[in-house]
GROMACS .gro file of C-alpha atoms in nm:
model
  410
    1UNK     CA    1   0.035   0.059   0.015
    2UNK     CA    2   0.243   0.213  -0.002
    3UNK     CA    3   0.341   0.535  -0.235
    4UNK     CA    4   0.593   0.359  -0.501
    5UNK     CA    5   0.266   0.147  -0.612
    6UNK     CA    6   0.195   0.331  -0.927
    7UNK     CA    7  -0.318   0.468  -1.025
    8UNK     CA    8  -0.327   0.236  -1.267
    9UNK     CA    9  -0.284  -0.049  -1.002
   10UNK     CA   10  -0.531   0.089  -0.790
   11UNK     CA   11  -0.737   0.164  -1.050
   12UNK     CA   12  -0.705  -0.142  -1.184
   13UNK     CA   13  -0.751  -0.380  -0.760
   14UNK     CA   14  -1.051  -0.061  -0.789
   15UNK     CA   15  -1.294  -0.187  -1.077
   16UNK     CA   16  -1.197  -0.582  -1.031
   17UNK     CA   17  -1.324  -0.528  -0.628
   18UNK     CA   18  -1.594  -0.286  -0.704
   19UNK     CA   19  -1.789  -0.496  -0.971
   20UNK     CA   20  -1.771  -0.832  -0.784
   21UNK     CA   21  -1.989  -0.657  -0.535
   22UNK     CA   22  -2.198  -0.450  -0.789
   23UNK     CA   23  -2.326  -0.896  -0.881
   24UNK     CA   24  -2.368  -0.971  -0.500
   25UNK     CA   25  -2.557  -0.735  -0.452
   26UNK     CA   26  -2.773  -0.801  -0.781
   27UNK     CA   27  -2.747  -1.152  -0.676
   28UNK     CA   28  -2.546  -1.261  -0.969
   29UNK     CA   29  -2.230  -1.447  -0.685
   30UNK     CA   30  -2.468  -1.502  -0.343
   31UNK     CA   31  -2.280  -1.412  -0.062
   32UNK     CA   32  -2.395  -1.696   0.241
   33UNK     CA   33  -2.609  -1.574   0.526
   34UNK     CA   34  -2.844  -1.313   0.591
   35UNK     CA   35  -2.964  -1.112   0.251
   36UNK     CA   36  -2.785  -0.791   0.335
   37UNK     CA   37  -3.011  -0.586   0.031
   38UNK     CA   38  -3.347  -0.678   0.244
   39UNK     CA   39  -3.284  -0.312   0.354
   40UNK     CA   40  -3.315  -0.131   0.106
   41UNK     CA   41  -3.605  -0.426  -0.038
   42UNK     CA   42  -3.797  -0.311   0.186
   43UNK     CA   43  -3.735  -0.102   0.494
   44UNK     CA   44  -3.576   0.136   0.210
   45UNK     CA   45  -3.845   0.155  -0.042
   46UNK     CA   46  -4.149   0.189   0.231
   47UNK     CA   47  -3.928   0.489   0.342
   48UNK     CA   48  -3.979   0.618   0.002
   49UNK     CA   49  -4.346   0.594  -0.057
   50UNK     CA   50  -4.409   0.729   0.251
   51UNK     CA   51  -4.171   1.040   0.169
   52UNK     CA   52  -4.340   1.045  -0.186
   53UNK     CA   53  -4.639   1.193   0.001
   54UNK     CA   54  -4.447   1.458   0.156
   55UNK     CA   55  -4.459   1.400   0.500
   56UNK     CA   56  -4.119   1.165   0.781
   57UNK     CA   57  -4.197   0.881   0.842
   58UNK     CA   58  -4.402   0.909   1.115
   59UNK     CA   59  -4.514   0.568   1.265
   60UNK     CA   60  -4.170   0.405   1.208
   61UNK     CA   61  -4.021   0.324   1.469
   62UNK     CA   62  -3.682   0.190   1.232
   63UNK     CA   63  -3.699   0.570   1.114
   64UNK     CA   64  -3.373   0.695   1.342
   65UNK     CA   65  -3.208   0.932   1.076
   66UNK     CA   66  -3.204   1.344   1.047
   67UNK     CA   67  -3.462   1.502   0.788
   68UNK     CA   68  -3.185   1.526   0.520
   69UNK     CA   69  -3.094   1.140   0.514
   70UNK     CA   70  -3.491   1.216   0.303
   71UNK     CA   71  -3.310   1.300   0.040
   72UNK     CA   72  -3.065   0.964   0.024
   73UNK     CA   73  -3.423   0.757   0.034
   74UNK     CA   74  -3.571   0.931  -0.244
   75UNK     CA   75  -3.276   0.987  -0.482
   76UNK     CA   76  -3.310   0.653  -0.672
   77UNK     CA   77  -3.610   0.767  -0.783
   78UNK     CA   78  -3.499   0.952  -1.001
   79UNK     CA   79  -3.322   0.773  -1.212
   80UNK     CA   80  -3.471   0.648  -1.486
   81UNK     CA   81  -3.521   0.289  -1.661
   82UNK     CA   82  -3.463   0.085  -1.246
   83UNK     CA   83  -3.654  -0.018  -1.046
   84UNK     CA   84  -3.568   0.172  -0.694
   85UNK     CA   85  -3.298  -0.116  -0.536
   86UNK     CA   86  -3.090  -0.130  -0.858
   87UNK     CA   87  -3.062   0.230  -0.867
   88UNK     CA   88  -3.003   0.275  -0.561
   89UNK     CA   89  -2.718   0.045  -0.598
   90UNK     CA   90  -2.597   0.235  -0.887
   91UNK     CA   91  -2.636   0.550  -0.684
   92UNK     CA   92  -2.394   0.381  -0.344
   93UNK     CA   93  -2.212   0.262  -0.714
   94UNK     CA   94  -2.123   0.628  -0.789
   95UNK     CA   95  -2.093   0.752  -0.399
   96UNK     CA   96  -1.841   0.491  -0.392
   97UNK     CA   97  -1.606   0.614  -0.694
   98UNK     CA   98  -1.698   0.979  -0.593
   99UNK     CA   99  -1.497   0.896  -0.293
  100UNK     CA  100  -1.225   0.696  -0.456
  101UNK     CA  101  -1.156   1.007  -0.727
  102UNK     CA  102  -1.129   1.238  -0.449
  103UNK     CA  103  -0.879   1.026  -0.258
  104UNK     CA  104  -0.670   1.038  -0.574
  105UNK     CA  105  -0.679   1.334  -0.721
  106UNK     CA  106  -0.536   1.429  -0.327
  107UNK     CA  107  -0.307   1.167  -0.276
  108UNK     CA  108  -0.121   1.277  -0.682
  109UNK     CA  109  -0.068   1.603  -0.544
  110UNK     CA  110   0.298   1.701  -0.375
  111UNK     CA  111   0.377   1.593  -0.066
  112UNK     CA  112   0.097   1.359  -0.071
  113UNK     CA  113   0.071   0.948  -0.017
  114UNK     CA  114  -0.140   0.685  -0.247
  115UNK     CA  115  -0.200   0.444   0.113
  116UNK     CA  116  -0.499   0.665   0.152
  117UNK     CA  117  -0.684   0.512  -0.190
  118UNK     CA  118  -0.544   0.186  -0.083
  119UNK     CA  119  -0.671   0.237   0.281
  120UNK     CA  120  -1.021   0.320   0.083
  121UNK     CA  121  -1.000   0.037  -0.195
  122UNK     CA  122  -0.889  -0.250   0.028
  123UNK     CA  123  -1.166  -0.128   0.372
  124UNK     CA  124  -1.474  -0.114   0.112
  125UNK     CA  125  -1.418  -0.485  -0.031
  126UNK     CA  126  -1.326  -0.632   0.331
  127UNK     CA  127  -1.702  -0.551   0.384
  128UNK     CA  128  -1.832  -0.718   0.159
  129UNK     CA  129  -2.199  -0.667  -0.039
  130UNK     CA  130  -2.262  -0.443   0.258
  131UNK     CA  131  -2.140  -0.171   0.170
  132UNK     CA  132  -2.321  -0.094  -0.143
  133UNK     CA  133  -2.666  -0.160   0.063
  134UNK     CA  134  -2.635   0.131   0.293
  135UNK     CA  135  -2.675   0.481   0.277
  136UNK     CA  136  -2.375   0.535   0.429
  137UNK     CA  137  -2.145   0.515   0.148
  138UNK     CA  138  -2.288   0.806   0.017
  139UNK     CA  139  -2.277   0.988   0.378
  140UNK     CA  140  -1.934   0.875   0.405
  141UNK     CA  141  -1.867   1.086   0.053
  142UNK     CA  142  -1.968   1.415   0.165
  143UNK     CA  143  -1.752   1.364   0.493
  144UNK     CA  144  -1.436   1.304   0.267
  145UNK     CA  145  -1.578   1.589   0.065
  146UNK     CA  146  -1.537   1.821   0.376
  147UNK     CA  147  -1.215   1.764   0.502
  148UNK     CA  148  -1.012   1.710   0.204
  149UNK     CA  149  -1.158   2.070   0.144
  150UNK     CA  150  -1.185   2.190   0.503
  151UNK     CA  151  -0.767   2.239   0.512
  152UNK     CA  152  -0.764   2.497   0.260
  153UNK     CA  153  -1.210   2.587   0.286
  154UNK     CA  154  -1.307   2.650   0.650
  155UNK     CA  155  -1.632   2.747   0.539
  156UNK     CA  156  -1.676   2.402   0.311
  157UNK     CA  157  -1.583   2.192   0.592
  158UNK     CA  158  -1.847   2.374   0.799
  159UNK     CA  159  -2.135   2.344   0.535
  160UNK     CA  160  -2.048   2.023   0.429
  161UNK     CA  161  -1.953   1.901   0.757
  162UNK     CA  162  -2.342   2.007   0.907
  163UNK     CA  163  -2.511   1.844   0.558
  164UNK     CA  164  -2.366   1.593   0.720
  165UNK     CA  165  -2.441   1.553   1.018
  166UNK     CA  166  -2.836   1.613   0.829
  167UNK     CA  167  -2.784   1.329   0.679
  168UNK     CA  168  -2.664   1.066   0.957
  169UNK     CA  169  -2.537   1.289   1.282
  170UNK     CA  170  -2.158   1.141   1.237
  171UNK     CA  171  -2.009   1.413   1.054
  172UNK     CA  172  -2.079   1.642   1.259
  173UNK     CA  173  -1.788   1.544   1.497
  174UNK     CA  174  -1.533   1.628   1.165
  175UNK     CA  175  -1.574   1.948   1.343
  176UNK     CA  176  -1.347   1.894   1.598
  177UNK     CA  177  -1.052   2.080   1.548
  178UNK     CA  178  -1.208   2.286   1.231
  179UNK     CA  179  -1.149   2.696   1.323
  180UNK     CA  180  -1.398   2.865   1.442
  181UNK     CA  181  -1.492   3.026   1.065
  182UNK     CA  182  -1.604   2.644   0.979
  183UNK     CA  183  -1.831   2.578   1.346
  184UNK     CA  184  -1.997   2.948   1.198
  185UNK     CA  185  -2.118   2.815   0.792
  186UNK     CA  186  -2.175   2.451   0.936
  187UNK     CA  187  -2.428   2.666   1.215
  188UNK     CA  188  -2.590   2.849   0.988
  189UNK     CA  189  -2.639   2.533   0.719
  190UNK     CA  190  -2.801   2.358   1.026
  191UNK     CA  191  -3.030   2.558   1.097
  192UNK     CA  192  -3.141   2.700   0.749
  193UNK     CA  193  -3.210   2.347   0.587
  194UNK     CA  194  -3.345   2.259   0.943
  195UNK     CA  195  -3.618   2.523   0.903
  196UNK     CA  196  -3.630   2.412   0.539
  197UNK     CA  197  -3.697   1.958   0.636
  198UNK     CA  198  -3.954   2.200   0.899
  199UNK     CA  199  -4.186   2.377   0.690
  200UNK     CA  200  -4.170   2.103   0.424
  201UNK     CA  201  -4.246   1.800   0.552
  202UNK     CA  202  -4.389   1.642   0.869
  203UNK     CA  203  -4.217   1.498   1.078
  204UNK     CA  204  -3.858   1.608   1.043
  205UNK     CA  205  -3.758   1.571   1.477
  206UNK     CA  206  -3.989   1.190   1.467
  207UNK     CA  207  -3.603   1.068   1.487
  208UNK     CA  208  -3.480   1.183   1.807
  209UNK     CA  209  -3.711   0.985   2.030
  210UNK     CA  210  -3.696   0.644   1.767
  211UNK     CA  211  -3.336   0.671   1.853
  212UNK     CA  212  -3.304   0.715   2.164
  213UNK     CA  213  -3.558   0.465   2.308
  214UNK     CA  214  -3.282   0.178   2.129
  215UNK     CA  215  -3.120  -0.151   2.287
  216UNK     CA  216  -2.787  -0.261   2.286
  217UNK     CA  217  -2.732  -0.460   1.972
  218UNK     CA  218  -2.595  -0.816   1.924
  219UNK     CA  219  -2.295  -0.654   1.754
  220UNK     CA  220  -2.117  -0.363   2.046
  221UNK     CA  221  -1.900  -0.395   2.299
  222UNK     CA  222  -2.189  -0.342   2.584
  223UNK     CA  223  -2.316  -0.677   2.412
  224UNK     CA  224  -2.048  -0.922   2.504
  225UNK     CA  225  -2.132  -0.875   2.845
  226UNK     CA  226  -2.502  -1.025   2.744
  227UNK     CA  227  -2.308  -1.315   2.526
  228UNK     CA  228  -2.138  -1.422   2.808
  229UNK     CA  229  -2.377  -1.438   3.045
  230UNK     CA  230  -2.583  -1.564   2.831
  231UNK     CA  231  -2.391  -1.900   2.872
  232UNK     CA  232  -2.465  -1.881   3.232
  233UNK     CA  233  -2.822  -1.827   3.284
  234UNK     CA  234  -2.859  -1.458   3.253
  235UNK     CA  235  -3.315  -1.467   3.100
  236UNK     CA  236  -3.314  -1.290   2.838
  237UNK     CA  237  -3.356  -1.330   2.440
  238UNK     CA  238  -3.226  -1.139   2.096
  239UNK     CA  239  -3.532  -0.967   1.942
  240UNK     CA  240  -3.545  -0.769   1.589
  241UNK     CA  241  -3.591  -0.396   1.814
  242UNK     CA  242  -3.573  -0.072   1.613
  243UNK     CA  243  -3.437  -0.183   1.340
  244UNK     CA  244  -3.177  -0.389   1.460
  245UNK     CA  245  -3.106  -0.725   1.626
  246UNK     CA  246  -3.083  -0.615   1.959
  247UNK     CA  247  -3.097  -0.768   2.314
  248UNK     CA  248  -3.412  -0.815   2.564
  249UNK     CA  249  -3.392  -0.847   2.957
  250UNK     CA  250  -3.269  -0.699   3.269
  251UNK     CA  251  -3.010  -0.517   3.287
  252UNK     CA  252  -3.011  -0.438   2.976
  253UNK     CA  253  -3.142  -0.070   3.046
  254UNK     CA  254  -2.804  -0.067   3.296
  255UNK     CA  255  -2.552  -0.197   3.012
  256UNK     CA  256  -2.718   0.097   2.769
  257UNK     CA  257  -2.687   0.354   3.014
  258UNK     CA  258  -2.292   0.264   3.087
  259UNK     CA  259  -2.250   0.256   2.708
  260UNK     CA  260  -2.369   0.574   2.698
  261UNK     CA  261  -2.189   0.667   2.964
  262UNK     CA  262  -1.865   0.506   2.791
  263UNK     CA  263  -1.955   0.762   2.494
  264UNK     CA  264  -1.926   1.126   2.810
  265UNK     CA  265  -1.607   0.988   2.918
  266UNK     CA  266  -1.539   0.994   2.542
  267UNK     CA  267  -1.631   1.334   2.432
  268UNK     CA  268  -1.537   1.481   2.787
  269UNK     CA  269  -1.179   1.365   2.638
  270UNK     CA  270  -1.186   1.456   2.383
  271UNK     CA  271  -1.281   1.811   2.489
  272UNK     CA  272  -1.000   1.781   2.716
  273UNK     CA  273  -0.796   1.716   2.411
  274UNK     CA  274  -0.898   2.049   2.218
  275UNK     CA  275  -0.809   2.249   2.461
  276UNK     CA  276  -0.481   2.154   2.561
  277UNK     CA  277  -0.401   2.097   2.143
  278UNK     CA  278  -0.164   2.336   1.992
  279UNK     CA  279   0.074   2.199   1.711
  280UNK     CA  280  -0.016   1.945   1.388
  281UNK     CA  281  -0.009   1.953   1.092
  282UNK     CA  282  -0.253   1.950   0.709
  283UNK     CA  283  -0.310   1.609   0.818
  284UNK     CA  284  -0.460   1.770   1.170
  285UNK     CA  285  -0.811   1.766   1.086
  286UNK     CA  286  -0.882   1.432   0.966
  287UNK     CA  287  -0.681   1.332   1.246
  288UNK     CA  288  -0.899   1.471   1.485
  289UNK     CA  289  -1.230   1.381   1.314
  290UNK     CA  290  -1.112   1.049   1.251
  291UNK     CA  291  -0.988   0.969   1.665
  292UNK     CA  292  -1.360   1.157   1.731
  293UNK     CA  293  -1.587   0.907   1.497
  294UNK     CA  294  -1.396   0.590   1.612
  295UNK     CA  295  -1.373   0.708   2.004
  296UNK     CA  296  -1.810   0.730   1.881
  297UNK     CA  297  -1.845   0.392   1.719
  298UNK     CA  298  -1.620   0.192   1.935
  299UNK     CA  299  -1.821   0.276   2.267
  300UNK     CA  300  -2.166   0.294   2.131
  301UNK     CA  301  -2.504   0.054   2.176
  302UNK     CA  302  -2.490  -0.031   1.793
  303UNK     CA  303  -2.253  -0.139   1.579
  304UNK     CA  304  -2.390  -0.174   1.235
  305UNK     CA  305  -2.186  -0.361   0.986
  306UNK     CA  306  -2.137  -0.041   0.776
  307UNK     CA  307  -2.036   0.165   1.079
  308UNK     CA  308  -1.727   0.038   0.926
  309UNK     CA  309  -1.716   0.172   0.631
  310UNK     CA  310  -1.749   0.567   0.820
  311UNK     CA  311  -1.403   0.522   1.028
  312UNK     CA  312  -1.263   0.350   0.584
  313UNK     CA  313  -1.289   0.664   0.512
  314UNK     CA  314  -1.214   0.914   0.731
  315UNK     CA  315  -0.876   0.707   0.785
  316UNK     CA  316  -0.833   0.671   0.398
  317UNK     CA  317  -0.805   1.099   0.456
  318UNK     CA  318  -0.560   1.065   0.741
  319UNK     CA  319  -0.291   0.860   0.499
  320UNK     CA  320  -0.340   1.062   0.252
  321UNK     CA  321  -0.070   1.284   0.424
  322UNK     CA  322   0.210   1.108   0.486
  323UNK     CA  323   0.312   1.228   0.761
  324UNK     CA  324   0.019   1.121   1.010
  325UNK     CA  325   0.027   0.923   1.409
  326UNK     CA  326  -0.236   0.774   1.253
  327UNK     CA  327  -0.124   0.481   1.003
  328UNK     CA  328  -0.156   0.232   1.307
  329UNK     CA  329  -0.520   0.312   1.395
  330UNK     CA  330  -0.631   0.261   1.044
  331UNK     CA  331  -0.428  -0.025   0.981
  332UNK     CA  332  -0.614  -0.173   1.305
  333UNK     CA  333  -0.977  -0.022   1.188
  334UNK     CA  334  -0.870  -0.237   0.826
  335UNK     CA  335  -0.892  -0.569   1.009
  336UNK     CA  336  -1.193  -0.504   1.143
  337UNK     CA  337  -1.376  -0.441   0.864
  338UNK     CA  338  -1.257  -0.819   0.741
  339UNK     CA  339  -1.376  -0.984   1.079
  340UNK     CA  340  -1.748  -0.750   0.926
  341UNK     CA  341  -1.772  -0.959   0.748
  342UNK     CA  342  -1.718  -1.266   0.952
  343UNK     CA  343  -1.997  -1.210   1.131
  344UNK     CA  344  -2.170  -1.020   0.954
  345UNK     CA  345  -2.322  -1.178   0.710
  346UNK     CA  346  -2.137  -1.489   0.679
  347UNK     CA  347  -2.170  -1.563   1.040
  348UNK     CA  348  -2.457  -1.408   1.172
  349UNK     CA  349  -2.637  -1.716   1.266
  350UNK     CA  350  -2.326  -1.756   1.456
  351UNK     CA  351  -2.308  -1.413   1.714
  352UNK     CA  352  -2.750  -1.446   1.734
  353UNK     CA  353  -2.643  -1.812   1.836
  354UNK     CA  354  -2.431  -1.624   2.130
  355UNK     CA  355  -2.200  -1.952   2.013
  356UNK     CA  356  -1.816  -1.969   2.080
  357UNK     CA  357  -1.740  -1.905   1.671
  358UNK     CA  358  -1.990  -1.558   1.698
  359UNK     CA  359  -1.837  -1.414   2.049
  360UNK     CA  360  -1.454  -1.430   1.963
  361UNK     CA  361  -1.586  -1.253   1.662
  362UNK     CA  362  -1.738  -0.990   1.801
  363UNK     CA  363  -1.417  -1.017   2.071
  364UNK     CA  364  -1.197  -1.009   1.736
  365UNK     CA  365  -1.334  -0.733   1.557
  366UNK     CA  366  -1.491  -0.498   1.884
  367UNK     CA  367  -1.077  -0.610   2.054
  368UNK     CA  368  -0.943  -0.409   1.738
  369UNK     CA  369  -1.188  -0.112   1.766
  370UNK     CA  370  -1.146  -0.047   2.151
  371UNK     CA  371  -0.756  -0.136   2.054
  372UNK     CA  372  -0.761   0.175   1.716
  373UNK     CA  373  -0.902   0.398   1.996
  374UNK     CA  374  -0.672   0.446   2.264
  375UNK     CA  375  -0.406   0.408   2.034
  376UNK     CA  376  -0.591   0.729   1.817
  377UNK     CA  377  -0.599   0.903   2.138
  378UNK     CA  378  -0.271   0.884   2.223
  379UNK     CA  379  -0.103   0.947   1.922
  380UNK     CA  380  -0.279   1.204   1.829
  381UNK     CA  381  -0.253   1.412   2.228
  382UNK     CA  382   0.136   1.345   2.150
  383UNK     CA  383   0.085   1.464   1.802
  384UNK     CA  384  -0.034   1.788   1.901
  385UNK     CA  385   0.032   1.944   2.292
  386UNK     CA  386   0.400   1.854   2.293
  387UNK     CA  387   0.525   1.788   2.624
  388UNK     CA  388   0.230   1.623   2.801
  389UNK     CA  389   0.170   1.221   2.830
  390UNK     CA  390  -0.181   1.156   2.694
  391UNK     CA  391  -0.422   1.105   3.020
  392UNK     CA  392  -0.444   0.745   3.004
  393UNK     CA  393  -0.826   0.736   3.161
  394UNK     CA  394  -1.009   0.715   2.762
  395UNK     CA  395  -0.701   0.365   2.804
  396UNK     CA  396  -0.829   0.275   3.150
  397UNK     CA  397  -1.165   0.287   3.092
  398UNK     CA  398  -1.122   0.039   2.771
  399UNK     CA  399  -0.922  -0.202   2.954
  400UNK     CA  400  -1.147  -0.197   3.310
  401UNK     CA  401  -1.424  -0.271   2.957
  402UNK     CA  402  -1.222  -0.495   2.832
  403UNK     CA  403  -1.067  -0.709   3.126
  404UNK     CA  404  -1.405  -0.753   3.287
  405UNK     CA  405  -1.504  -0.880   2.918
  406UNK     CA  406  -1.225  -1.149   3.005
  407UNK     CA  407  -1.364  -1.247   3.338
  408UNK     CA  408  -1.734  -1.292   3.260
  409UNK     CA  409  -1.656  -1.556   2.984
  410UNK     CA  410  -1.446  -1.734   3.167
   0.00000   0.00000   0.00000
């Protein structure tokens, strides 16, 4: 994945891997496990039918997205001669191509590296067809464009980050190291767009209630407690709930609350870092965004497979800058993407059953994310706060959580 390889090799690998992904989502090649395209066929298309009537899905608890997400759901309807699912897959492929083109263009400049382009090529390929069967590729395209533009145009960063956040919340974290001009631009964009959505269709803010009531999803870090507890008599069960497969039963609300508390601790560290940071270079904007989203993802009550698309995209932007300290965390995310394909969809039945293989897959995947999170925090702090060691708070929390999971398993 080094700089010495030419663009031709990257383009060739990209083309072959993306053809395979398209063959998978169009069901020419059948991937074992659950049908990953069912979200598009059933859920997205169902939302599309509601949205085209001029209202948000007010009575659908699976609608947990900010108002601009309606644009991604409605977009396939504008593609002529194709049914909804086919049009969606084509648009996802175009978003993938857009990210690849942006990274390849940025890496072609003097002093930049092609490593970021390779991270994107392999990262999306390792996630398999799930990448093309969710609208997260479109959100990630906005985020990548925002970070690459933000080095020289903070106001563009702010506007794109705000638009991305109105698609799926997490791009607001792109502003972790952004200057005030970016924040001002983001605020103006967000307020203007929210008012427009509220005026055009009822239910623009319904997602807030539905998102708040989610539980502990079976692939999350906190879920490991219940995967292990099922083997020692825990009386809960697994159920499709609020659009994802979650644990329901005793102590689930407690673990969900602890996960949100862990997220608060992580964001407290980010705030402390922001107040202390003084150094850094052009790539620090991307390094900070990657670290923030990595913390958000790892500590979340839900770690759906498509969340890895966000991390792969931001890691790719980081490694466009050859002096980025995020090389090791980015490679760990790449490894986590590969394990994610194994746990969903290939061996998802084992995850749902909480058998030894399912638990092992989650321990490895979530363990990689924990190590990447701690490493990213330490590297970001050391690169931008000279003369100080990174606070060990986040590292201790993650280490204690991993130790507790290990004790429970034994």
